[in-house]
Amino acid sequence: MDDATLYMLLALLLFVELGVLLVQFQSCSDHVRRKRTSVRAKKNKLELKSDVLEQEIERLETQVTNIRYLVDS
Amino acid sequence: MVLPLIIFGISLLLTVWIYRSMMNSMRNRIRALVSEEREAEERYLHLSRRKKTLQRELKDLKNRAVLARKDISLAEHQAEDREPIKDTPQDRNDPDLQRAAEYMINKGLITIDQSERAINKMEAMNMDYLGVCITLGYVEMEAAKGVVKAIGLHHSTLSAD
């Protein structure tokens, strides 16, 4: 095997390695992006629900205070 | 021949290192996202639990309020029911009235005629038999109390004294 063939094989292997790394990078980025999207959607939904719950809790606390005052008096 | 092999080995090591770095970075990012998601879930769960606790507390307080209201209305009803008994005149056929009349006639405290008159005036005067007798002056207060004690008229207005 002469030197030219050897270097050509070496270059081919380097290209293969580079390709593997690019594919892996793309796959990781895609995975993280999908996860981030799903987490953001879920977080937004939960925050909306939490806001509603906070308002209900405030209303209930007011009612409890009023009724407790009535019962105690 | 040695140099290409060295270059190939170095490039292979570099590739493995980059690959592992990418994997670690991805894991860290995903871990951060999962922890962010968990925080939101925990906040939501905490608020849900708080809401349930408050609802339970509110229900208990409402029950207590209803019971207190029932107690008050029951006491009012009892008070209302008790009042008319004092004012309502006795029935003509009331066994207590018959016993009191017989006892007083037998003891000579009043005559049969006075007793009849007292019975007839009961409704108009809105009083019980002994009250009418006292009002009309047929018997003294002390004598009426003696009658109450003697025949055991516990629900008479004079028995309270």
Coordinates of N, CA and C in Angstrom, one line a residue:
Chain A
M1 N 0.9 -1.2 0.0 CA 0.0 0.0 0.0 C 0.9 1.2 0.0
D2 N 0.7 2.1 -1.0 CA 1.6 3.3 -1.0 C 1.0 4.4 -0.1
D3 N 1.8 5.4 0.1 CA 1.4 6.5 1.0 C 0.1 7.2 0.6
A4 N -0.1 7.5 -0.7 CA -1.2 8.2 -1.1 C -2.5 7.4 -0.8
T5 N -2.5 6.1 -0.9 CA -3.7 5.3 -0.6 C -3.9 5.4 0.9
L6 N -2.9 5.3 1.6 CA -3.0 5.3 3.1 C -3.6 6.7 3.6
Y7 N -3.1 7.8 3.1 CA -3.6 9.1 3.5 C -5.0 9.3 3.1
M8 N -5.3 8.7 1.9 CA -6.7 8.8 1.4 C -7.6 8.0 2.4
L9 N -7.2 6.9 2.8 CA -8.0 6.1 3.7 C -8.1 6.8 5.1
L10 N -7.0 7.4 5.5 CA -7.1 8.2 6.7 C -8.1 9.4 6.6
A11 N -8.0 10.1 5.5 CA -9.0 11.2 5.3 C -10.4 10.7 5.3
L12 N -10.6 9.5 4.7 CA -12.0 8.9 4.7 C -12.4 8.6 6.1
L13 N -11.6 8.1 6.9 CA -11.9 7.8 8.3 C -12.2 9.0 9.1
L14 N -11.4 10.1 8.8 CA -11.7 11.3 9.5 C -13.0 11.9 9.1
F15 N -13.3 11.8 7.9 CA -14.7 12.3 7.4 C -15.8 11.5 8.1
V16 N -15.6 10.2 8.2 CA -16.6 9.3 8.9 C -16.8 9.8 10.3
E17 N -15.6 10.0 11.0 CA -15.7 10.5 12.4 C -16.4 11.8 12.5
L18 N -16.1 12.7 11.6 CA -16.8 14.0 11.6 C -18.3 13.9 11.4
G19 N -18.6 13.0 10.5 CA -20.0 12.7 10.2 C -20.8 12.2 11.4
V20 N -20.1 11.2 12.1 CA -20.7 10.7 13.3 C -20.9 11.8 14.3
L21 N -19.9 12.6 14.5 CA -20.1 13.7 15.5 C -21.2 14.7 15.1
L22 N -21.3 15.0 13.8 CA -22.3 15.9 13.4 C -23.7 15.3 13.6
V23 N -23.8 14.1 13.3 CA -25.2 13.4 13.5 C -25.5 13.4 14.9
Q24 N -24.5 13.0 15.8 CA -24.7 13.0 17.2 C -25.1 14.4 17.8
F25 N -24.4 15.4 17.3 CA -24.7 16.8 17.8 C -26.1 17.2 17.4
Q26 N -26.5 16.8 16.2 CA -27.9 17.1 15.7 C -28.9 16.4 16.5
S27 N -28.6 15.1 16.8 CA -29.6 14.3 17.6 C -29.7 14.9 19.0
C28 N -28.6 15.2 19.6 CA -28.7 15.8 21.0 C -29.4 17.1 21.0
S29 N -29.1 18.0 20.1 CA -29.8 19.3 20.0 C -31.3 19.1 19.8
D30 N -31.6 18.2 18.9 CA -33.1 17.9 18.7 C -33.8 17.4 19.9
H31 N -33.1 16.5 20.6 CA -33.7 15.9 21.8 C -33.9 17.0 22.9
V32 N -32.9 17.8 23.1 CA -33.0 18.9 24.1 C -34.1 19.9 23.7
R33 N -34.1 20.2 22.4 CA -35.2 21.2 22.0 C -36.6 20.6 22.2
R34 N -36.7 19.4 21.9 CA -38.1 18.8 22.1 C -38.4 18.7 23.6
K35 N -37.4 18.4 24.4 CA -37.7 18.4 25.9 C -38.0 19.8 26.4
R36 N -37.3 20.8 25.9 CA -37.5 22.1 26.4 C -38.9 22.6 26.0
T37 N -39.3 22.3 24.8 CA -40.6 22.7 24.3 C -41.7 22.0 25.2
S38 N -41.5 20.7 25.5 CA -42.6 20.1 26.3 C -42.6 20.6 27.7
V39 N -41.4 20.9 28.3 CA -41.3 21.4 29.6 C -42.0 22.8 29.7
R40 N -41.7 23.6 28.7 CA -42.2 25.0 28.7 C -43.8 24.9 28.6
A41 N -44.3 24.0 27.7 CA -45.7 23.9 27.6 C -46.4 23.5 28.9
K42 N -45.7 22.5 29.5 CA -46.3 22.0 30.8 C -46.2 23.0 31.9
K43 N -45.1 23.7 31.9 CA -44.9 24.8 32.9 C -45.9 25.9 32.8
N44 N -46.1 26.3 31.5 CA -47.1 27.4 31.3 C -48.5 26.9 31.8
K45 N -48.8 25.7 31.4 CA -50.2 25.1 31.8 C -50.3 25.1 33.3
L46 N -49.2 24.6 34.0 CA -49.2 24.5 35.5 C -49.3 25.9 36.1
E47 N -48.6 26.9 35.5 CA -48.6 28.2 36.1 C -50.0 28.8 36.0
L48 N -50.6 28.6 34.8 CA -52.0 29.1 34.7 C -52.9 28.5 35.8
K49 N -52.8 27.1 35.9 CA -53.6 26.5 36.9 C -53.3 27.0 38.3
S50 N -52.0 27.2 38.6 CA -51.5 27.7 39.9 C -52.1 29.0 40.2
D51 N -52.1 29.9 39.1 CA -52.7 31.2 39.4 C -54.2 31.2 39.7
V52 N -54.9 30.3 39.0 CA -56.3 30.1 39.3 C -56.5 29.6 40.8
L53 N -55.6 28.6 41.1 CA -55.7 28.1 42.5 C -55.4 29.1 43.5
E54 N -54.4 30.0 43.2 CA -54.1 31.0 44.2 C -55.2 32.0 44.4
Q55 N -55.9 32.3 43.3 CA -57.1 33.1 43.5 C -58.2 32.4 44.3
E56 N -58.4 31.1 44.0 CA -59.4 30.4 44.8 C -59.0 30.3 46.3
I57 N -57.7 30.1 46.5 CA -57.2 30.0 47.9 C -57.5 31.3 48.6
E58 N -57.2 32.4 48.0 CA -57.5 33.7 48.6 C -59.0 33.9 48.9
R59 N -59.8 33.5 48.0 CA -61.3 33.6 48.2 C -61.7 32.7 49.4
L60 N -61.1 31.4 49.4 CA -61.5 30.5 50.5 C -61.0 31.0 51.8
E61 N -59.8 31.6 51.8 CA -59.2 32.1 53.1 C -60.1 33.3 53.6
T62 N -60.6 34.1 52.7 CA -61.5 35.2 53.2 C -62.8 34.6 53.8
Q63 N -63.4 33.6 53.1 CA -64.6 32.9 53.5 C -64.4 32.3 54.9
V64 N -63.2 31.6 55.0 CA -62.9 30.9 56.3 C -62.8 31.9 57.4
T65 N -62.1 33.0 57.1 CA -62.0 34.1 58.2 C -63.3 34.6 58.6
N66 N -64.2 34.9 57.6 CA -65.5 35.5 57.9 C -66.4 34.5 58.7
I67 N -66.4 33.2 58.3 CA -67.2 32.2 59.0 C -66.7 32.0 60.4
R68 N -65.3 32.0 60.5 CA -64.8 31.7 61.8 C -65.2 32.9 62.8
Y69 N -65.1 34.1 62.2 CA -65.5 35.3 63.0 C -67.0 35.1 63.4
L70 N -67.9 34.7 62.5 CA -69.3 34.5 62.8 C -69.5 33.5 63.9
V71 N -68.8 32.3 63.7 CA -69.0 31.2 64.6 C -68.5 31.6 66.0
D72 N -67.3 32.2 66.0 CA -66.7 32.6 67.3 C -67.6 33.7 68.0
S73 N -68.2 34.5 67.2 CA -69.0 35.6 67.9 C -70.4 35.0 68.2
Chain B
M1 N 4.5 5.1 7.7 CA 3.4 4.2 8.1 C 3.0 4.5 9.6
V2 N 3.9 5.0 10.4 CA 3.7 5.2 11.8 C 2.9 6.5 12.0
L3 N 3.3 7.5 11.2 CA 2.6 8.8 11.3 C 1.1 8.8 11.0
P4 N 0.7 8.2 9.9 CA -0.8 8.1 9.7 C -1.5 7.3 10.9
L5 N -0.9 6.3 11.4 CA -1.5 5.6 12.5 C -1.6 6.5 13.8
I6 N -0.6 7.3 14.0 CA -0.7 8.2 15.1 C -1.8 9.2 14.9
I7 N -1.8 9.8 13.7 CA -2.9 10.8 13.4 C -4.3 10.1 13.6
F8 N -4.4 8.9 13.1 CA -5.7 8.2 13.2 C -6.1 8.0 14.7
G9 N -5.1 7.5 15.5 CA -5.3 7.3 16.9 C -5.7 8.6 17.6
I10 N -5.0 9.7 17.3 CA -5.4 11.0 18.0 C -6.8 11.4 17.6
S11 N -7.1 11.3 16.3 CA -8.4 11.7 15.8 C -9.5 10.9 16.4
L12 N -9.2 9.6 16.6 CA -10.2 8.7 17.3 C -10.4 9.1 18.7
L13 N -9.3 9.3 19.4 CA -9.5 9.8 20.8 C -10.2 11.1 20.9
L14 N -9.9 12.0 20.0 CA -10.6 13.3 20.0 C -12.1 13.1 19.7
T15 N -12.4 12.3 18.8 CA -13.8 12.0 18.5 C -14.6 11.5 19.7
V16 N -13.9 10.5 20.4 CA -14.6 9.9 21.5 C -14.8 11.0 22.6
W17 N -13.8 11.8 22.8 CA -13.9 12.9 23.8 C -15.0 13.9 23.5
I18 N -15.1 14.3 22.2 CA -16.1 15.2 21.8 C -17.5 14.6 22.0
Y19 N -17.6 13.3 21.6 CA -18.9 12.6 21.7 C -19.3 12.5 23.2
R20 N -18.4 12.2 24.1 CA -18.8 12.1 25.5 C -19.1 13.5 26.1
S21 N -18.4 14.5 25.6 CA -18.8 15.9 26.1 C -20.2 16.3 25.7
M22 N -20.5 15.9 24.4 CA -21.8 16.3 23.9 C -22.9 15.5 24.7
M23 N -22.6 14.3 25.0 CA -23.6 13.5 25.8 C -23.8 14.1 27.2
N24 N -22.7 14.4 27.8 CA -22.8 15.0 29.2 C -23.5 16.4 29.2
S25 N -23.2 17.2 28.2 CA -23.9 18.5 28.1 C -25.4 18.3 27.9
M26 N -25.8 17.3 27.0 CA -27.2 17.0 26.8 C -27.8 16.6 28.1
R27 N -27.2 15.7 28.8 CA -27.7 15.2 30.1 C -27.9 16.3 31.1
N28 N -26.9 17.2 31.2 CA -27.1 18.3 32.1 C -28.2 19.2 31.8
R29 N -28.4 19.5 30.5 CA -29.5 20.4 30.1 C -30.8 19.7 30.4
I30 N -30.9 18.4 30.1 CA -32.2 17.7 30.4 C -32.5 17.7 31.8
R31 N -31.4 17.5 32.6 CA -31.6 17.4 34.1 C -32.1 18.8 34.6
A32 N -31.6 19.9 34.1 CA -32.0 21.2 34.5 C -33.5 21.4 34.1
L33 N -33.9 20.9 32.9 CA -35.2 21.1 32.5 C -36.2 20.3 33.3
V34 N -35.8 19.0 33.7 CA -36.6 18.2 34.5 C -36.8 18.8 35.9
S35 N -35.7 19.4 36.4 CA -35.9 20.0 37.8 C -36.8 21.2 37.7
E36 N -36.7 22.0 36.6 CA -37.6 23.1 36.4 C -39.1 22.6 36.4
E37 N -39.3 21.6 35.6 CA -40.6 21.0 35.5 C -41.1 20.5 36.9
R38 N -40.2 19.9 37.6 CA -40.6 19.4 39.0 C -41.0 20.5 39.9
E39 N -40.3 21.6 39.8 CA -40.6 22.8 40.7 C -42.0 23.3 40.4
A40 N -42.3 23.4 39.1 CA -43.7 23.8 38.7 C -44.7 22.8 39.3
E41 N -44.5 21.5 39.1 CA -45.4 20.5 39.6 C -45.6 20.6 41.1
E42 N -44.5 20.8 41.8 CA -44.5 20.8 43.3 C -45.3 22.0 43.7
R43 N -45.1 23.2 43.1 CA -45.9 24.4 43.4 C -47.4 24.1 43.2
Y44 N -47.7 23.5 42.1 CA -49.1 23.2 41.8 C -49.7 22.3 42.8
L45 N -48.9 21.2 43.2 CA -49.4 20.2 44.2 C -49.6 20.9 45.5
H46 N -48.7 21.7 45.9 CA -48.7 22.4 47.2 C -50.0 23.3 47.2
L47 N -50.3 24.0 46.1 CA -51.5 24.8 46.1 C -52.7 24.0 46.1
S48 N -52.7 22.8 45.4 CA -53.9 22.0 45.4 C -54.2 21.5 46.8
R49 N -53.1 21.0 47.5 CA -53.3 20.6 48.9 C -53.8 21.7 49.8
R50 N -53.3 22.9 49.6 CA -53.7 24.0 50.4 C -55.2 24.3 50.2
K51 N -55.6 24.2 48.9 CA -57.0 24.4 48.5 C -57.9 23.4 49.2
K52 N -57.5 22.1 49.1 CA -58.3 21.0 49.8 C -58.4 21.2 51.3
T53 N -57.3 21.6 51.9 CA -57.3 21.9 53.3 C -58.3 23.0 53.7
L54 N -58.3 24.0 52.9 CA -59.2 25.2 53.1 C -60.6 24.8 52.9
Q55 N -60.9 24.0 51.8 CA -62.2 23.6 51.6 C -62.8 22.7 52.7
R56 N -61.9 21.8 53.2 CA -62.3 21.0 54.4 C -62.6 21.8 55.6
E57 N -61.7 22.8 55.8 CA -61.9 23.7 57.0 C -63.2 24.5 56.8
L58 N -63.4 25.0 55.6 CA -64.7 25.7 55.4 C -65.9 24.9 55.6
K59 N -65.9 23.7 55.2 CA -67.0 22.8 55.4 C -67.3 22.5 56.9
D60 N -66.2 22.3 57.6 CA -66.3 22.1 59.1 C -66.9 23.3 59.7
L61 N -66.4 24.5 59.3 CA -66.9 25.7 59.9 C -68.4 25.9 59.5
K62 N -68.8 25.6 58.3 CA -70.2 25.8 57.9 C -71.0 24.8 58.7
N63 N -70.6 23.6 58.9 CA -71.3 22.7 59.7 C -71.5 23.2 61.1
R64 N -70.4 23.7 61.7 CA -70.5 24.3 63.0 C -71.5 25.5 63.1
A65 N -71.4 26.3 62.0 CA -72.3 27.4 62.0 C -73.8 27.0 61.9
V66 N -74.0 25.9 61.0 CA -75.4 25.4 60.9 C -75.9 24.8 62.2
L67 N -75.0 24.1 62.9 CA -75.4 23.5 64.2 C -75.7 24.6 65.2
A68 N -74.8 25.6 65.2 CA -75.0 26.7 66.2 C -76.4 27.4 65.9
R69 N -76.7 27.6 64.6 CA -77.9 28.2 64.2 C -79.1 27.4 64.6
K70 N -78.9 26.0 64.5 CA -80.0 25.1 64.9 C -80.2 25.2 66.4
D71 N -79.1 25.2 67.1 CA -79.2 25.3 68.6 C -80.0 26.6 69.0
I72 N -79.7 27.7 68.3 CA -80.3 29.0 68.6 C -81.8 28.9 68.3
S73 N -82.1 28.3 67.1 CA -83.6 28.3 66.7 C -84.3 27.3 67.6
L74 N -83.6 26.2 68.1 CA -84.3 25.3 69.0 C -84.6 25.9 70.3
A75 N -83.6 26.7 70.8 CA -83.8 27.4 72.1 C -84.9 28.4 71.9
E76 N -85.0 29.1 70.8 CA -86.1 30.0 70.5 C -87.4 29.4 70.5
H77 N -87.5 28.2 69.8 CA -88.7 27.4 69.8 C -89.1 27.0 71.2
Q78 N -88.1 26.5 71.9 CA -88.5 26.0 73.3 C -89.0 27.2 74.1
A79 N -88.4 28.3 73.9 CA -88.8 29.5 74.7 C -90.2 29.9 74.3
E80 N -90.5 29.8 72.9 CA -91.8 30.2 72.4 C -92.9 29.2 72.9
D81 N -92.4 27.9 72.9 CA -93.4 26.8 73.3 C -93.7 26.9 74.8
R82 N -92.7 27.4 75.5 CA -92.9 27.5 77.0 C -93.8 28.6 77.4
E83 N -93.7 29.7 76.7 CA -94.5 30.9 77.0 C -96.0 30.7 77.0
P84 N -96.5 30.1 75.9 CA -98.0 30.0 75.8 C -98.6 29.2 76.9
I85 N -97.8 28.2 77.4 CA -98.3 27.3 78.5 C -98.7 28.1 79.7
K86 N -97.9 29.2 80.0 CA -98.3 30.0 81.2 C -99.6 30.8 80.9
D87 N -99.7 31.3 79.7 CA -100.8 32.1 79.4 C -102.1 31.4 79.0
T88 N -101.9 30.2 78.4 CA -103.1 29.5 77.9 C -103.9 29.0 79.1
P89 N -105.2 29.3 79.1 CA -106.0 28.8 80.2 C -106.1 27.3 80.2
Q90 N -106.4 26.7 81.3 CA -106.6 25.3 81.4 C -107.9 24.9 80.7
D91 N -107.8 23.6 80.2 CA -109.0 23.1 79.6 C -110.1 22.8 80.7
R92 N -111.3 22.9 80.3 CA -112.4 22.6 81.3 C -112.3 21.2 81.9
N93 N -111.9 20.3 81.0 CA -111.8 18.8 81.4 C -110.4 18.4 81.8
D94 N -109.5 19.4 82.1 CA -108.2 19.1 82.5 C -108.2 18.3 83.9
P95 N -107.6 17.2 84.0 CA -107.7 16.4 85.2 C -107.1 17.2 86.4
D96 N -106.1 18.0 86.2 CA -105.6 18.8 87.3 C -106.6 19.8 87.8
L97 N -107.3 20.4 86.8 CA -108.4 21.4 87.2 C -109.4 20.7 88.0
Q98 N -109.8 19.5 87.6 CA -110.9 18.7 88.3 C -110.4 18.4 89.7
R99 N -109.1 18.0 89.8 CA -108.6 17.6 91.1 C -108.6 18.8 92.0
A100 N -108.1 20.0 91.4 CA -108.0 21.2 92.3 C -109.4 21.6 92.7
A101 N -110.3 21.6 91.8 CA -111.7 22.0 92.2 C -112.3 21.1 93.2
E102 N -112.1 19.8 93.0 CA -112.7 18.9 94.0 C -112.0 19.1 95.4
Y103 N -110.7 19.2 95.4 CA -110.0 19.4 96.6 C -110.4 20.6 97.4
M104 N -110.6 21.7 96.6 CA -110.9 23.0 97.2 C -112.4 23.0 97.8
I105 N -113.3 22.3 97.0 CA -114.7 22.2 97.5 C -114.7 21.3 98.7
N106 N -114.0 20.2 98.6 CA -114.0 19.3 99.8 C -113.5 19.9 101.0
K107 N -112.4 20.7 100.8 CA -111.8 21.4 102.0 C -112.6 22.6 102.5
G108 N -113.6 23.0 101.6 CA -114.5 24.1 102.0 C -113.9 25.5 101.7
L109 N -112.9 25.5 100.8 CA -112.2 26.7 100.5 C -113.1 27.6 99.6
I110 N -113.8 26.9 98.7 CA -114.8 27.6 97.8 C -116.1 26.7 97.7
T111 N -117.1 27.4 97.2 CA -118.4 26.6 97.0 C -118.4 26.1 95.6
I112 N -119.4 25.2 95.3 CA -119.5 24.6 94.0 C -119.9 25.7 93.0
D113 N -120.7 26.6 93.4 CA -121.1 27.7 92.6 C -119.9 28.6 92.2
Q114 N -119.0 28.9 93.2 CA -117.8 29.7 92.9 C -116.9 29.0 91.9
S115 N -116.8 27.7 92.2 CA -115.9 26.9 91.3 C -116.4 26.9 89.9
E116 N -117.7 26.8 89.6 CA -118.3 26.8 88.3 C -118.0 28.2 87.6
R117 N -118.2 29.2 88.4 CA -118.0 30.6 87.9 C -116.5 30.8 87.5
A118 N -115.7 30.3 88.4 CA -114.2 30.4 88.1 C -113.9 29.7 86.8
I119 N -114.5 28.5 86.6 CA -114.2 27.7 85.4 C -114.7 28.4 84.2
N120 N -115.9 29.0 84.3 CA -116.4 29.7 83.1 C -115.6 31.0 82.8
K121 N -115.0 31.6 83.8 CA -114.2 32.8 83.5 C -112.8 32.6 83.1
M122 N -112.4 31.3 83.1 CA -111.0 31.0 82.8 C -110.6 31.5 81.4
E123 N -111.4 31.2 80.4 CA -111.0 31.5 79.1 C -111.0 33.0 78.9
A124 N -112.0 33.7 79.4 CA -112.2 35.1 79.2 C -111.0 35.9 79.9
M125 N -110.6 35.4 81.1 CA -109.5 36.0 81.8 C -108.1 35.5 81.4
N126 N -108.1 34.5 80.5 CA -106.9 33.9 80.0 C -105.9 33.5 81.2
M127 N -106.5 32.8 82.2 CA -105.7 32.4 83.3 C -106.1 31.0 83.7
D128 N -105.2 30.4 84.6 CA -105.6 29.0 85.0 C -106.6 29.1 86.1
Y129 N -107.1 27.9 86.5 CA -108.2 27.9 87.5 C -107.8 28.6 88.8
L130 N -106.7 28.3 89.4 CA -106.3 28.9 90.7 C -106.1 30.4 90.5
G131 N -105.5 30.8 89.4 CA -105.3 32.2 89.1 C -106.7 33.0 89.1
V132 N -107.7 32.4 88.5 CA -109.0 33.0 88.4 C -109.6 33.1 89.8
C133 N -109.5 32.0 90.6 CA -110.0 31.9 92.0 C -109.4 33.0 92.8
I134 N -108.1 33.2 92.7 CA -107.4 34.3 93.5 C -107.8 35.6 93.0
T135 N -107.9 35.8 91.7 CA -108.3 37.1 91.1 C -109.7 37.5 91.5
L136 N -110.6 36.5 91.5 CA -112.0 36.8 91.9 C -112.1 36.9 93.4
G137 N -111.1 36.6 94.1 CA -111.1 36.8 95.6 C -111.7 35.6 96.3
Y138 N -111.9 34.5 95.7 CA -112.5 33.3 96.3 C -111.5 32.7 97.3
V139 N -110.2 32.7 97.0 CA -109.2 32.1 97.9 C -108.0 33.1 98.0
E140 N -107.3 32.9 99.1 CA -106.1 33.7 99.3 C -104.9 33.0 98.6
M141 N -103.9 33.8 98.3 CA -102.7 33.3 97.7 C -102.1 32.1 98.4
E142 N -102.0 32.3 99.7 CA -101.4 31.2 100.5 C -102.2 29.9 100.4
A143 N -103.5 30.1 100.5 CA -104.4 28.9 100.4 C -104.2 28.2 99.0
A144 N -104.1 29.0 98.0 CA -103.9 28.5 96.6 C -102.6 27.7 96.5
K145 N -101.5 28.3 97.1 CA -100.2 27.6 97.1 C -100.3 26.3 97.9
G146 N -101.1 26.3 99.0 CA -101.3 25.1 99.7 C -102.0 24.0 98.9
V147 N -102.9 24.4 98.1 CA -103.6 23.5 97.2 C -102.6 22.9 96.2
V148 N -101.8 23.8 95.6 CA -100.8 23.3 94.7 C -99.9 22.3 95.3
K149 N -99.4 22.5 96.5 CA -98.6 21.6 97.2 C -99.3 20.3 97.5
A150 N -100.5 20.4 98.0 CA -101.2 19.3 98.4 C -101.5 18.3 97.3
I151 N -101.9 18.8 96.2 CA -102.3 17.9 95.1 C -101.2 17.7 94.0
G152 N -100.1 18.4 94.3 CA -98.9 18.2 93.4 C -99.1 18.7 92.0
L153 N -99.5 20.0 91.9 CA -99.6 20.6 90.5 C -98.3 21.3 90.2
H154 N -97.4 20.4 89.6 CA -96.0 20.9 89.4 C -96.0 21.9 88.3
H155 N -96.9 21.8 87.3 CA -96.7 22.8 86.2 C -97.6 24.0 86.4
S156 N -98.1 24.2 87.6 CA -98.9 25.4 87.8 C -98.0 26.6 88.0
T157 N -98.5 27.8 87.7 CA -97.6 29.0 87.9 C -97.3 29.2 89.4
L158 N -98.2 28.8 90.2 CA -97.9 29.0 91.7 C -96.9 28.0 92.2
S159 N -96.7 26.9 91.5 CA -95.7 25.9 92.0 C -94.3 26.4 91.9
A160 N -94.0 27.4 91.0 CA -92.7 28.0 90.9 C -92.3 28.7 92.2
D161 N -93.2 29.3 92.8 CA -92.9 30.0 94.1 C -92.6 29.0 95.2

